[in-house]
Short mmCIF file of C-alpha atoms in Angstrom, two decimals:
data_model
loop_
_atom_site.label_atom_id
_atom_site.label_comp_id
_atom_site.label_asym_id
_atom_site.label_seq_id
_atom_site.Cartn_x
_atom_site.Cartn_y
_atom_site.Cartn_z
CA UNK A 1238 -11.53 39.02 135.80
CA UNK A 1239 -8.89 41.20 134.16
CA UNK A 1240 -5.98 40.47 136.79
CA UNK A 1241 -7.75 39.21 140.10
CA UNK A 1242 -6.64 35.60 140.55
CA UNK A 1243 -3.41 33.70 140.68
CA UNK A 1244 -4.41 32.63 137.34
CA UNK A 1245 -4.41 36.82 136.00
CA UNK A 1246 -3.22 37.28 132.92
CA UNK A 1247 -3.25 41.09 132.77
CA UNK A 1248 -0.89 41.80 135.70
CA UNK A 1249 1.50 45.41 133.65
CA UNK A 1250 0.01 48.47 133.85
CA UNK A 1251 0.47 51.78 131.82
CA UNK A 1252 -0.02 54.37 135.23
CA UNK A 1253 -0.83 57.55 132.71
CA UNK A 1254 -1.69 61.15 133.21
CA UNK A 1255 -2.17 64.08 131.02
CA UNK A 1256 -0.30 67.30 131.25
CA UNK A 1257 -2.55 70.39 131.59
CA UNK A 1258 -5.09 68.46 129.80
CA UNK A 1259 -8.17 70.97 130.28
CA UNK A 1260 -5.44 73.83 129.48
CA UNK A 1261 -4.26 72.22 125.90
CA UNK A 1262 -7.08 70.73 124.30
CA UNK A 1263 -7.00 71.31 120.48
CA UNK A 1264 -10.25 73.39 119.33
CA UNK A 1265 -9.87 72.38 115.71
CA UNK A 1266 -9.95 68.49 116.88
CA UNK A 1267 -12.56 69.13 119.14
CA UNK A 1268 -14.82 70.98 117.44
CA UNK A 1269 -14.09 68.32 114.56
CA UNK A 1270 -14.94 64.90 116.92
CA UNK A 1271 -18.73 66.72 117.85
CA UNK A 1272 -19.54 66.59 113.81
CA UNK A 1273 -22.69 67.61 113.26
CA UNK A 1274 -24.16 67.96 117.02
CA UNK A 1275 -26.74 70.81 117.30
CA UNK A 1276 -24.86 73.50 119.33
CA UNK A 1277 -20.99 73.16 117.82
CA UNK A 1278 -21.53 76.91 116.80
CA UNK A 1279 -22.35 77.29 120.53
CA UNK A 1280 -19.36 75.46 122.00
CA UNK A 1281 -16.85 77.22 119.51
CA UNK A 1282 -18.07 80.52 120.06
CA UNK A 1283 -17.60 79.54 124.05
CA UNK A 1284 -14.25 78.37 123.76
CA UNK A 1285 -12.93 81.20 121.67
CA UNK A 1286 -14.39 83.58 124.07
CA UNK A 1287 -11.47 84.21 125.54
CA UNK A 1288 -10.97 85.58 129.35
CA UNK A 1289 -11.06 88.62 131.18
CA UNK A 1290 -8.64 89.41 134.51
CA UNK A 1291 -8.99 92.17 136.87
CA UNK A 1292 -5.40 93.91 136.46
CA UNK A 1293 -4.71 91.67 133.21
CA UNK A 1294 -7.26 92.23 131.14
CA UNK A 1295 -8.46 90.09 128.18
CA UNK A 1296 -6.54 87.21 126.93
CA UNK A 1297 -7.91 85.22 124.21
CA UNK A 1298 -8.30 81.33 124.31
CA UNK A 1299 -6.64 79.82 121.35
CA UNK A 1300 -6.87 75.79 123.30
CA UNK A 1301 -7.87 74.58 126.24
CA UNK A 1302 -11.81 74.72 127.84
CA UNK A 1303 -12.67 76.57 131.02
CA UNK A 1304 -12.68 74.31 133.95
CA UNK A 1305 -14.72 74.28 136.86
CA UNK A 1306 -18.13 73.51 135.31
CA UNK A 1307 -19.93 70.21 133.74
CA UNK A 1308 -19.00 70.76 130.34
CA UNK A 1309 -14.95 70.69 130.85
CA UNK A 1310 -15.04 66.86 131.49
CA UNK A 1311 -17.53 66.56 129.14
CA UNK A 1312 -15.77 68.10 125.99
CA UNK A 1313 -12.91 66.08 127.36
CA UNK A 1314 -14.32 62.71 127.08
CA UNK A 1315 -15.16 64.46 123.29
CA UNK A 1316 -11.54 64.80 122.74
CA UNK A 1317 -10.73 61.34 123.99
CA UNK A 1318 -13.07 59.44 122.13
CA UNK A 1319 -11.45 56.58 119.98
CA UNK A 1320 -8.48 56.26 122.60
CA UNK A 1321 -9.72 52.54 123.15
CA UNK A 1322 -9.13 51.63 119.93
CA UNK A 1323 -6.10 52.99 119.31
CA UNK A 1324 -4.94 51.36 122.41
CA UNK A 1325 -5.91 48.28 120.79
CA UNK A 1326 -8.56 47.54 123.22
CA UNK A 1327 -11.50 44.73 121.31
CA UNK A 1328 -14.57 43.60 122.34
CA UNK A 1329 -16.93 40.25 121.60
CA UNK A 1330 -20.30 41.21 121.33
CA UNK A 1331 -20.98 40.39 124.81
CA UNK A 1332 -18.90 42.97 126.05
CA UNK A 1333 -15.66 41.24 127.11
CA UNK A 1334 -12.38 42.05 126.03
CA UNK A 1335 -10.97 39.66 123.63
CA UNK A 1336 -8.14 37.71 124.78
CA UNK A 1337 -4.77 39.05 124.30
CA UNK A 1338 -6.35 42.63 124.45
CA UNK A 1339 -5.31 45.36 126.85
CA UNK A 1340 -7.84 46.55 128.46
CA UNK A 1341 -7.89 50.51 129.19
CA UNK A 1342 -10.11 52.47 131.99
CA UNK A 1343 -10.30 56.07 132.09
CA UNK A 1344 -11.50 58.70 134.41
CA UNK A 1345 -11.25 62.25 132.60
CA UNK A 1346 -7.06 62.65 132.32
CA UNK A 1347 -6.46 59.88 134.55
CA UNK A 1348 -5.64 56.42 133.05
CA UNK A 1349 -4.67 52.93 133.04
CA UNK A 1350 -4.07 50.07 130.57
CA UNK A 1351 -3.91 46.80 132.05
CA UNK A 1352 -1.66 44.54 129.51
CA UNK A 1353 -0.29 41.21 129.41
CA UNK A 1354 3.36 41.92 129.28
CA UNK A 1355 5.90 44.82 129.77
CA UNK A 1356 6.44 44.93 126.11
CA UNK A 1357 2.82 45.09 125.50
CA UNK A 1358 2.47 48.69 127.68
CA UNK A 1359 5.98 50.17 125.83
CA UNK A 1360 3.58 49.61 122.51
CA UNK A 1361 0.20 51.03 123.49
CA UNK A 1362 2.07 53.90 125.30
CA UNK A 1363 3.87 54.50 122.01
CA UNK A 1364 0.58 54.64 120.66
CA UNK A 1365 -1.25 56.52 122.61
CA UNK A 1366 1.51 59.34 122.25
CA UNK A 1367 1.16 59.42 118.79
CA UNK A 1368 -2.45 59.40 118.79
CA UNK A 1369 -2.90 62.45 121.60
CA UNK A 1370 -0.57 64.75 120.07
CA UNK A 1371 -2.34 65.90 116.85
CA UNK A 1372 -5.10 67.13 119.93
CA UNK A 1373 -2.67 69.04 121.78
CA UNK A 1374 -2.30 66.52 124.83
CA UNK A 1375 0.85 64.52 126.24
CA UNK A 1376 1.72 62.25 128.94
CA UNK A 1377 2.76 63.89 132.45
CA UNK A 1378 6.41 61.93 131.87
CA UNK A 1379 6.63 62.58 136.10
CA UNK A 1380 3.26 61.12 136.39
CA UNK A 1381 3.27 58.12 133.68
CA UNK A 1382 5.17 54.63 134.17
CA UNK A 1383 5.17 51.27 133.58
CA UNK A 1384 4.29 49.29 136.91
CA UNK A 1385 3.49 45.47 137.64
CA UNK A 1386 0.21 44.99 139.78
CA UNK A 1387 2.82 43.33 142.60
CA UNK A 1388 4.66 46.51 142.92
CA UNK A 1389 0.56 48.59 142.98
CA UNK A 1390 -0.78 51.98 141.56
CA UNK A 1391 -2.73 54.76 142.49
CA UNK A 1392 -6.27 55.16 140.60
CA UNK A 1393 -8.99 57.56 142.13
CA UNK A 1394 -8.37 57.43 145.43
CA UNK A 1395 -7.75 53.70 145.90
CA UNK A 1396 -4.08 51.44 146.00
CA UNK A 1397 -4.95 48.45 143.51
CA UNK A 1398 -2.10 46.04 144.23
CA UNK A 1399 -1.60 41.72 144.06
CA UNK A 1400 -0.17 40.09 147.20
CA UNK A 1401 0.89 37.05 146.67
CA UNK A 1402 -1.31 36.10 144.15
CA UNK A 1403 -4.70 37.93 145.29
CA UNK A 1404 -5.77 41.22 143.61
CA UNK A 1405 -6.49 43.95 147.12
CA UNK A 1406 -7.99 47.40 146.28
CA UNK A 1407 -7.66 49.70 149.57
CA UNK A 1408 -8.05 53.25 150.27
CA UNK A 1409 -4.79 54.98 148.78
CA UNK A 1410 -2.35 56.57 151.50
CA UNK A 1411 -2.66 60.23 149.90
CA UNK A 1412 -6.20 59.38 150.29
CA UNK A 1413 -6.07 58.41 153.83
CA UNK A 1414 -3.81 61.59 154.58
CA UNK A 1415 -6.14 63.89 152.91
CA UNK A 1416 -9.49 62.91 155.19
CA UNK A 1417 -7.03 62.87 158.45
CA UNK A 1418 -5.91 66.83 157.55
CA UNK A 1419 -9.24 67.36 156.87
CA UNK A 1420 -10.85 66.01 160.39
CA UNK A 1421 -7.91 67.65 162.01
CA UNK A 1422 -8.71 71.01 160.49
CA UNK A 1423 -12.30 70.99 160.57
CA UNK A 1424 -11.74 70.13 164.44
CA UNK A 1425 -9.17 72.82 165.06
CA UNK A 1426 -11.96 75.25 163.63
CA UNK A 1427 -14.94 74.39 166.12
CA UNK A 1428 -12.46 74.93 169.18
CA UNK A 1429 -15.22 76.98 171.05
CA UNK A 1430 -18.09 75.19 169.87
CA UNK A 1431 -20.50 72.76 171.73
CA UNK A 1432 -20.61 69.19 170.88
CA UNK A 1433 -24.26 69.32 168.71
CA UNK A 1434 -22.14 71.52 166.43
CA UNK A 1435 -18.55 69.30 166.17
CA UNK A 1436 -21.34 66.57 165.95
CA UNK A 1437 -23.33 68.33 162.92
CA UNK A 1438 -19.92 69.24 160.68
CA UNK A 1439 -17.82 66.36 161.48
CA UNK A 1440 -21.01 62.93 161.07
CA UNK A 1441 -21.51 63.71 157.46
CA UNK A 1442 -17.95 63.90 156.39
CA UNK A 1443 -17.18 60.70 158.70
CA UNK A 1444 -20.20 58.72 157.02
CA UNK A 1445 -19.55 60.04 153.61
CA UNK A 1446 -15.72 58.85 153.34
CA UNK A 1447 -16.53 55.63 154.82
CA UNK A 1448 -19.79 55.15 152.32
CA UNK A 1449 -17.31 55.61 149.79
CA UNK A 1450 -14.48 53.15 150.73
CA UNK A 1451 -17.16 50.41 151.55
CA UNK A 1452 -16.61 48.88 148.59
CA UNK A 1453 -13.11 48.17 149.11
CA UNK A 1454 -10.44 46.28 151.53
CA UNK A 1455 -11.08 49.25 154.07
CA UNK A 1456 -11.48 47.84 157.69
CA UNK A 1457 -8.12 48.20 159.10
CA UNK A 1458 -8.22 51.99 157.57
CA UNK A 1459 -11.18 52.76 159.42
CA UNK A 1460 -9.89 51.04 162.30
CA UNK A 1461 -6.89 53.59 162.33
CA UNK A 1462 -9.49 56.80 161.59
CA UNK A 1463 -11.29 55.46 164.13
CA UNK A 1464 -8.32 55.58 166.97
CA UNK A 1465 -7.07 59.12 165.02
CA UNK A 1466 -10.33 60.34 165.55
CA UNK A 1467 -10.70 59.46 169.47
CA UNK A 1468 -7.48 61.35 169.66
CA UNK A 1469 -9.24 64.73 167.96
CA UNK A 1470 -12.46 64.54 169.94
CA UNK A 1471 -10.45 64.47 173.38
CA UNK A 1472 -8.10 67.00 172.56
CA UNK A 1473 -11.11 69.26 171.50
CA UNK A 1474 -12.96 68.52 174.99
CA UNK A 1475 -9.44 69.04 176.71
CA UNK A 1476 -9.35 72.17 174.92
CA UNK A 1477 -12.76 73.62 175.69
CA UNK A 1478 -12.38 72.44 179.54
CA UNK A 1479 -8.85 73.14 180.46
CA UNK A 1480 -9.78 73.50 183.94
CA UNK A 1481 -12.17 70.39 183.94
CA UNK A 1482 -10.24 66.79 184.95
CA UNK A 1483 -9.89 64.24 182.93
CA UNK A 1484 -12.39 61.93 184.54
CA UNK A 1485 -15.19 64.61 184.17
CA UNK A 1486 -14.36 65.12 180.45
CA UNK A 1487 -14.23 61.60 179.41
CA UNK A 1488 -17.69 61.37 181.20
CA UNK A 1489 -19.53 64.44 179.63
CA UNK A 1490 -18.28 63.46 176.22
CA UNK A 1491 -17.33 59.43 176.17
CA UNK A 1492 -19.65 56.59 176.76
CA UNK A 1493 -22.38 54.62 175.53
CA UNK A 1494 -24.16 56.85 172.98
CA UNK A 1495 -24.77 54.19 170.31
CA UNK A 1496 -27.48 51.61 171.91
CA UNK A 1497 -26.86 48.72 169.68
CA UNK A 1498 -22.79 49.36 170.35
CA UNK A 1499 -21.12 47.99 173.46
CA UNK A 1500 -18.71 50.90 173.00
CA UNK A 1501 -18.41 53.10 176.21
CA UNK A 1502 -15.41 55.59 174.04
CA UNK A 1503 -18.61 56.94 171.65
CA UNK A 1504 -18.07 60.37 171.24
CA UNK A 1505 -21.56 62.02 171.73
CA UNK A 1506 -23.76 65.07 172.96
CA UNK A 1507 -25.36 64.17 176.35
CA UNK A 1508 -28.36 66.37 176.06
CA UNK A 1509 -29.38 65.09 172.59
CA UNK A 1510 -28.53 61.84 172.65
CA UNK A 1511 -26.62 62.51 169.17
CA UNK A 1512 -23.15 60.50 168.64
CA UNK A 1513 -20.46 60.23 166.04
CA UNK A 1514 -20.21 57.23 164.45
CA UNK A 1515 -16.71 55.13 164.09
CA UNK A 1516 -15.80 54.38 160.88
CA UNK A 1517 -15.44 50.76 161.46
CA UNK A 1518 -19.06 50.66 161.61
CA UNK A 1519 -19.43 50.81 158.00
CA UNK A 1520 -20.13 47.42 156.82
CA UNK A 1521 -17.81 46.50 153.49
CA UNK A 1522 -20.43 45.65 150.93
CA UNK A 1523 -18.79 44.16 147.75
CA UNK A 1524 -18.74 46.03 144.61
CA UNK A 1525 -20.72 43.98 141.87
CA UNK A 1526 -19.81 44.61 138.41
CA UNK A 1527 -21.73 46.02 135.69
CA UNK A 1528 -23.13 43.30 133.17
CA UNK A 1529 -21.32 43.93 129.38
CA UNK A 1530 -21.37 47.07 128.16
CA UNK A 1531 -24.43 48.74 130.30
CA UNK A 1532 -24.38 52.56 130.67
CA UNK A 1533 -25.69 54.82 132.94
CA UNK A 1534 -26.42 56.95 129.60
CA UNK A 1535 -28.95 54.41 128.44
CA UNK A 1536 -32.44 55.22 128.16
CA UNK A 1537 -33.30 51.86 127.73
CA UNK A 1538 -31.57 50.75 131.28
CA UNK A 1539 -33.07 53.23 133.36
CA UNK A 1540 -34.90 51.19 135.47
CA UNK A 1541 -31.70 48.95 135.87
CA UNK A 1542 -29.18 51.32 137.03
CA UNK A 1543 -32.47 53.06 139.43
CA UNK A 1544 -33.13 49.08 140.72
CA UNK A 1545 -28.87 48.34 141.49
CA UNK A 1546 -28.70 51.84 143.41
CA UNK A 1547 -31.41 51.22 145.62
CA UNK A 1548 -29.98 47.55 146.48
CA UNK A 1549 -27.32 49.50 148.02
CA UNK A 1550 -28.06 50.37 151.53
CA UNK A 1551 -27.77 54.04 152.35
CA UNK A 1552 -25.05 55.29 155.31
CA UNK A 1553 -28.10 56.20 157.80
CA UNK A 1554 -28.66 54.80 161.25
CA UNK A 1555 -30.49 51.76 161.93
CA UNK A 1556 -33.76 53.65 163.14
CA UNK A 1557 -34.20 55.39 160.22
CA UNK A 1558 -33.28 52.59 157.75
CA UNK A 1559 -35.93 50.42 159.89
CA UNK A 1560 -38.52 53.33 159.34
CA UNK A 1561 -37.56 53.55 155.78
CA UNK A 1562 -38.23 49.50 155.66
CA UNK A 1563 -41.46 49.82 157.18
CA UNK A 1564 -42.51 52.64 154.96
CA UNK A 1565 -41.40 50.94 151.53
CA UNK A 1566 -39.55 53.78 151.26
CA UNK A 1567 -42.15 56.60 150.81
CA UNK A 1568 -43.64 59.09 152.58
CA UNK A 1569 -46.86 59.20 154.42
CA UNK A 1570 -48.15 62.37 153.06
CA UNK A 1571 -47.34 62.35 149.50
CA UNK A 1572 -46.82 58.97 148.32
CA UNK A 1573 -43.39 59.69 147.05
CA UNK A 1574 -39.89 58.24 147.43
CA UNK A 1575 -38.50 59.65 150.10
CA UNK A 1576 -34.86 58.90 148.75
CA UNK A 1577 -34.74 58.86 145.27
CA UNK A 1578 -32.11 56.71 143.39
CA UNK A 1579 -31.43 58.62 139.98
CA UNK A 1580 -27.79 59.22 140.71
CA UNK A 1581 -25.20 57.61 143.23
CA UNK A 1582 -22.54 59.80 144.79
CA UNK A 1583 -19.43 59.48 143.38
CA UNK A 1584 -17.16 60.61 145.44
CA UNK A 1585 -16.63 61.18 149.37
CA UNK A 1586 -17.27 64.86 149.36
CA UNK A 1587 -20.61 63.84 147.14
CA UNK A 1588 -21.57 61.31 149.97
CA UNK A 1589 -20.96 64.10 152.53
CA UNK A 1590 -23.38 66.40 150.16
CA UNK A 1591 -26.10 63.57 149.99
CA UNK A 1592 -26.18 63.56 153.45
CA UNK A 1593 -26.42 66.95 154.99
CA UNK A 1594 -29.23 67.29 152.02
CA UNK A 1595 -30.68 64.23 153.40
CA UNK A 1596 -30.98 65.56 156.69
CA UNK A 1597 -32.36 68.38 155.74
CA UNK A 1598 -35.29 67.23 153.61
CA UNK A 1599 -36.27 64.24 155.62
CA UNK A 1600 -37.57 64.35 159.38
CA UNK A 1601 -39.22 62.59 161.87
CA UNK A 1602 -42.42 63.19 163.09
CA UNK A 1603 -45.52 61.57 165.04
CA UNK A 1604 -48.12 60.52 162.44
CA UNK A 1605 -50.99 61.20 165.11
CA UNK A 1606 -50.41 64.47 164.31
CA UNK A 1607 -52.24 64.30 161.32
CA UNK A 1608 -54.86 62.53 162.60
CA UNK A 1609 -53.82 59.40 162.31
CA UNK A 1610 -54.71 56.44 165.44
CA UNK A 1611 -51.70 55.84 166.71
CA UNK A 1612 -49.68 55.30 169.57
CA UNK A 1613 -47.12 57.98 170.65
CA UNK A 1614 -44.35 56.17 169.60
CA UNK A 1615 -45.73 56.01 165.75
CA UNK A 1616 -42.89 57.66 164.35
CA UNK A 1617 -43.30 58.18 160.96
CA UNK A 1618 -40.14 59.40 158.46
CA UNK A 1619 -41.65 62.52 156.16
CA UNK A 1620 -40.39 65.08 153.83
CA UNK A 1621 -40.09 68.57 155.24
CA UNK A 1622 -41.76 70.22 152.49
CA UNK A 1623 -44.60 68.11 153.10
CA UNK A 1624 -45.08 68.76 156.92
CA UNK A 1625 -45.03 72.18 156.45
CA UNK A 1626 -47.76 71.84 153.70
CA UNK A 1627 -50.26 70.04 156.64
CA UNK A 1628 -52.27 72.29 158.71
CA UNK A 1629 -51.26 70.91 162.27
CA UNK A 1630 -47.56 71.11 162.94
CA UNK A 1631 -48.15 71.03 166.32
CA UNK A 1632 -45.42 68.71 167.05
CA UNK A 1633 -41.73 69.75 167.01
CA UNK A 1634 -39.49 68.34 164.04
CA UNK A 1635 -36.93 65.39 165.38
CA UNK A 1636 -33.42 66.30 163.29
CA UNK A 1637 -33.11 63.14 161.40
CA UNK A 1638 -29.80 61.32 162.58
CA UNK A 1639 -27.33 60.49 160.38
#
């Protein structure tokens, strides 16, 4: 590994940013590094464009690309290519890093190098500046420095850091501080609300930042969401029965919810048996790393990358990943996947998006409605679009939980 182990030899890092990096890209360079690619005409008519402003008018763009869309990060990586090997990054033709080699990872303008020595980052820093300028990009000097592993860095949302010897990568503090202003805020809002609809804004941002972290050191961080969260829910059942006691509110609101849990402080909805999970539910699963130089951008390794995301368990509840067990995964209408694994979220707030569309194409419904033998417990999980393609939807739609 590059610096897990007491035995790490890549233990300095280069912590890098780039300033305004969308705002300053060089068109010239840009438009050079895509040679010969079909639309070039198309991109450099789009980036000399320029922009229009109610009260400001128009304003040409002489560098920089528009952000906010797909292509931004896209002509970025453009820009960027060639900034491994002027870092002095080498490969076998396995895929490893030589020895002696930093070894760089980059995430649009965020970066590290992981070196062997101090001296090592002061020279592919040096580099690197000389190499980005010609494009119209520099380091963020408040953002970039030179940091051993045993001191830590922030890198996308996550505190890598050695203690003692043994590399830990845990949910960042900013990171941590972000989801508890947003569960605070989205809380404050549904002051006035009923528990089904706390229940059906808070669940999917809940599951989605804990799906995230699961790859990481995370338990004692969802241990502490989990007691900051108690401490929202109550408030907001304080607040919507002022007049209520105590011992009425924690029993309308607290207890049991989750069968398999021998939790009585479940926050839940009494009529509809709906709950919100804790975080600390979230089993860590282990990150497993990518074989050599495999990309998601492969043709040939589609079936690879489709196989290693659907190894991954998704955040549902146990019912519905038992039904999805029993069902290979497909519907019983259509034949189809009912979850289909041609791109993992990437983020929290793409978790939380994968859910709530989850929920809303998936349901569950007795297959004896169909005309199936059955008993009535023969819950089936089936696509929405597909019920309401059958003639008898006689039987109400079950929400699926998440």
């Amino acid at each position: 590994m590059t610096c897990k182990g007491s035995r790490a030899k890549r233990v300095w890092a280069l912590d890098a940013d780039l300033a305004a990096a969308f705002d300053k890209i060089d068109h010239d360079r840009l438009l050079e590094a895509l040679g010969l690619f079909p639309a070039r005409d198309m991109i450099r008519d789009w980036l000399k464009a320029g922009i229009f402003e109610a009260g400001k008018g128009f304003a040409p763009t002489e560098e920089g690309t528009p952000q906010g869309g797909p292509l931004s990060p896209l002509l970025l990586n453009v820009a960027l290519h060639g900034l491994e090997r002027v870092a002095g990054v080498r490969y076998l033709s396995n895929g490893e890093t030589k020895a002696g080699s930093p070894v760089v990872i980059r995430y649009a303008d965020d970066m590290i190098a992981l070196c062997h020595s101090q001296e090592q980052v002061q020279q592919v820093k040096t580099r690197l500046a000389e190499w980005l300028t010609p494009r119209g990009l520099v380091f963020n000097q408040d953002k970039t420095k030179v940091i051993h592993l045993d001191e830590g860095l922030d890198f996308l949302g996550v505190n890598v850091r050695r203690y003692h010897g043994k590399l830990l990568i845990k949910p960042s503090k900013t990171a941590i501080r972000r989801i508890r202003s947003r569960l605070a805020t989205e809380i404050r809002g549904l002051r006035g609300s009923n528990a089904k609809a706390v229940l059906a804004t808070v669940v999917p941002i809940v599951r989605g930042w804990a799906t995230y972290y699961r790859g990481v050191v995370s338990k004692k961080a969802f241990t502490t969401l989990d007691d900051y969260m108690w401490k929202l829910t109550y408030k907001w059942a304080i607040f919507s029965h002022a007049n209520k006691p105590k011992a009425w509110i924690i029993k309308q609101y607290f207890g049991r919810f989750n069968p398999s849990r021998q939790d009585r402080w479940v926050f839940g909805h009494r009529e509809s048996g709906g709950y919100l999970p804790k975080f600390a539910w979230t089993k860590i699963v282990r990150h497993y790393m990518v074989p050599g130089t495999a990309s998601p951008d492969d043709p040939a390794l589609a079936q690879y990358w489709a196989d290693r995301r659907r190894r991954s368990t998704p955040p549902l509840d146990r019912h519905t990943l038992r039904l999805l067990k029993i069902q290979h995964g497909r519907c019983p209408l259509c034949g189809d996947y009912l979850l289909h694994a041609d791109r993992e979220p990437n983020s929290p707030q793409e978790w939380e998006q994968w859910l709530t569309g989850t929920r809303k194409a998936i349901t569950k419904h007795n297959v004896t409605a169909h005309g199936r033998e059955g008993t009535p417990d023969d819950i089936r999980l089936i696509h929405v679009t597909c019920l309401t393609r059958t003639t008898d939807t006689s039987k109400p739609l079950v929400t699926l939980r998440i």
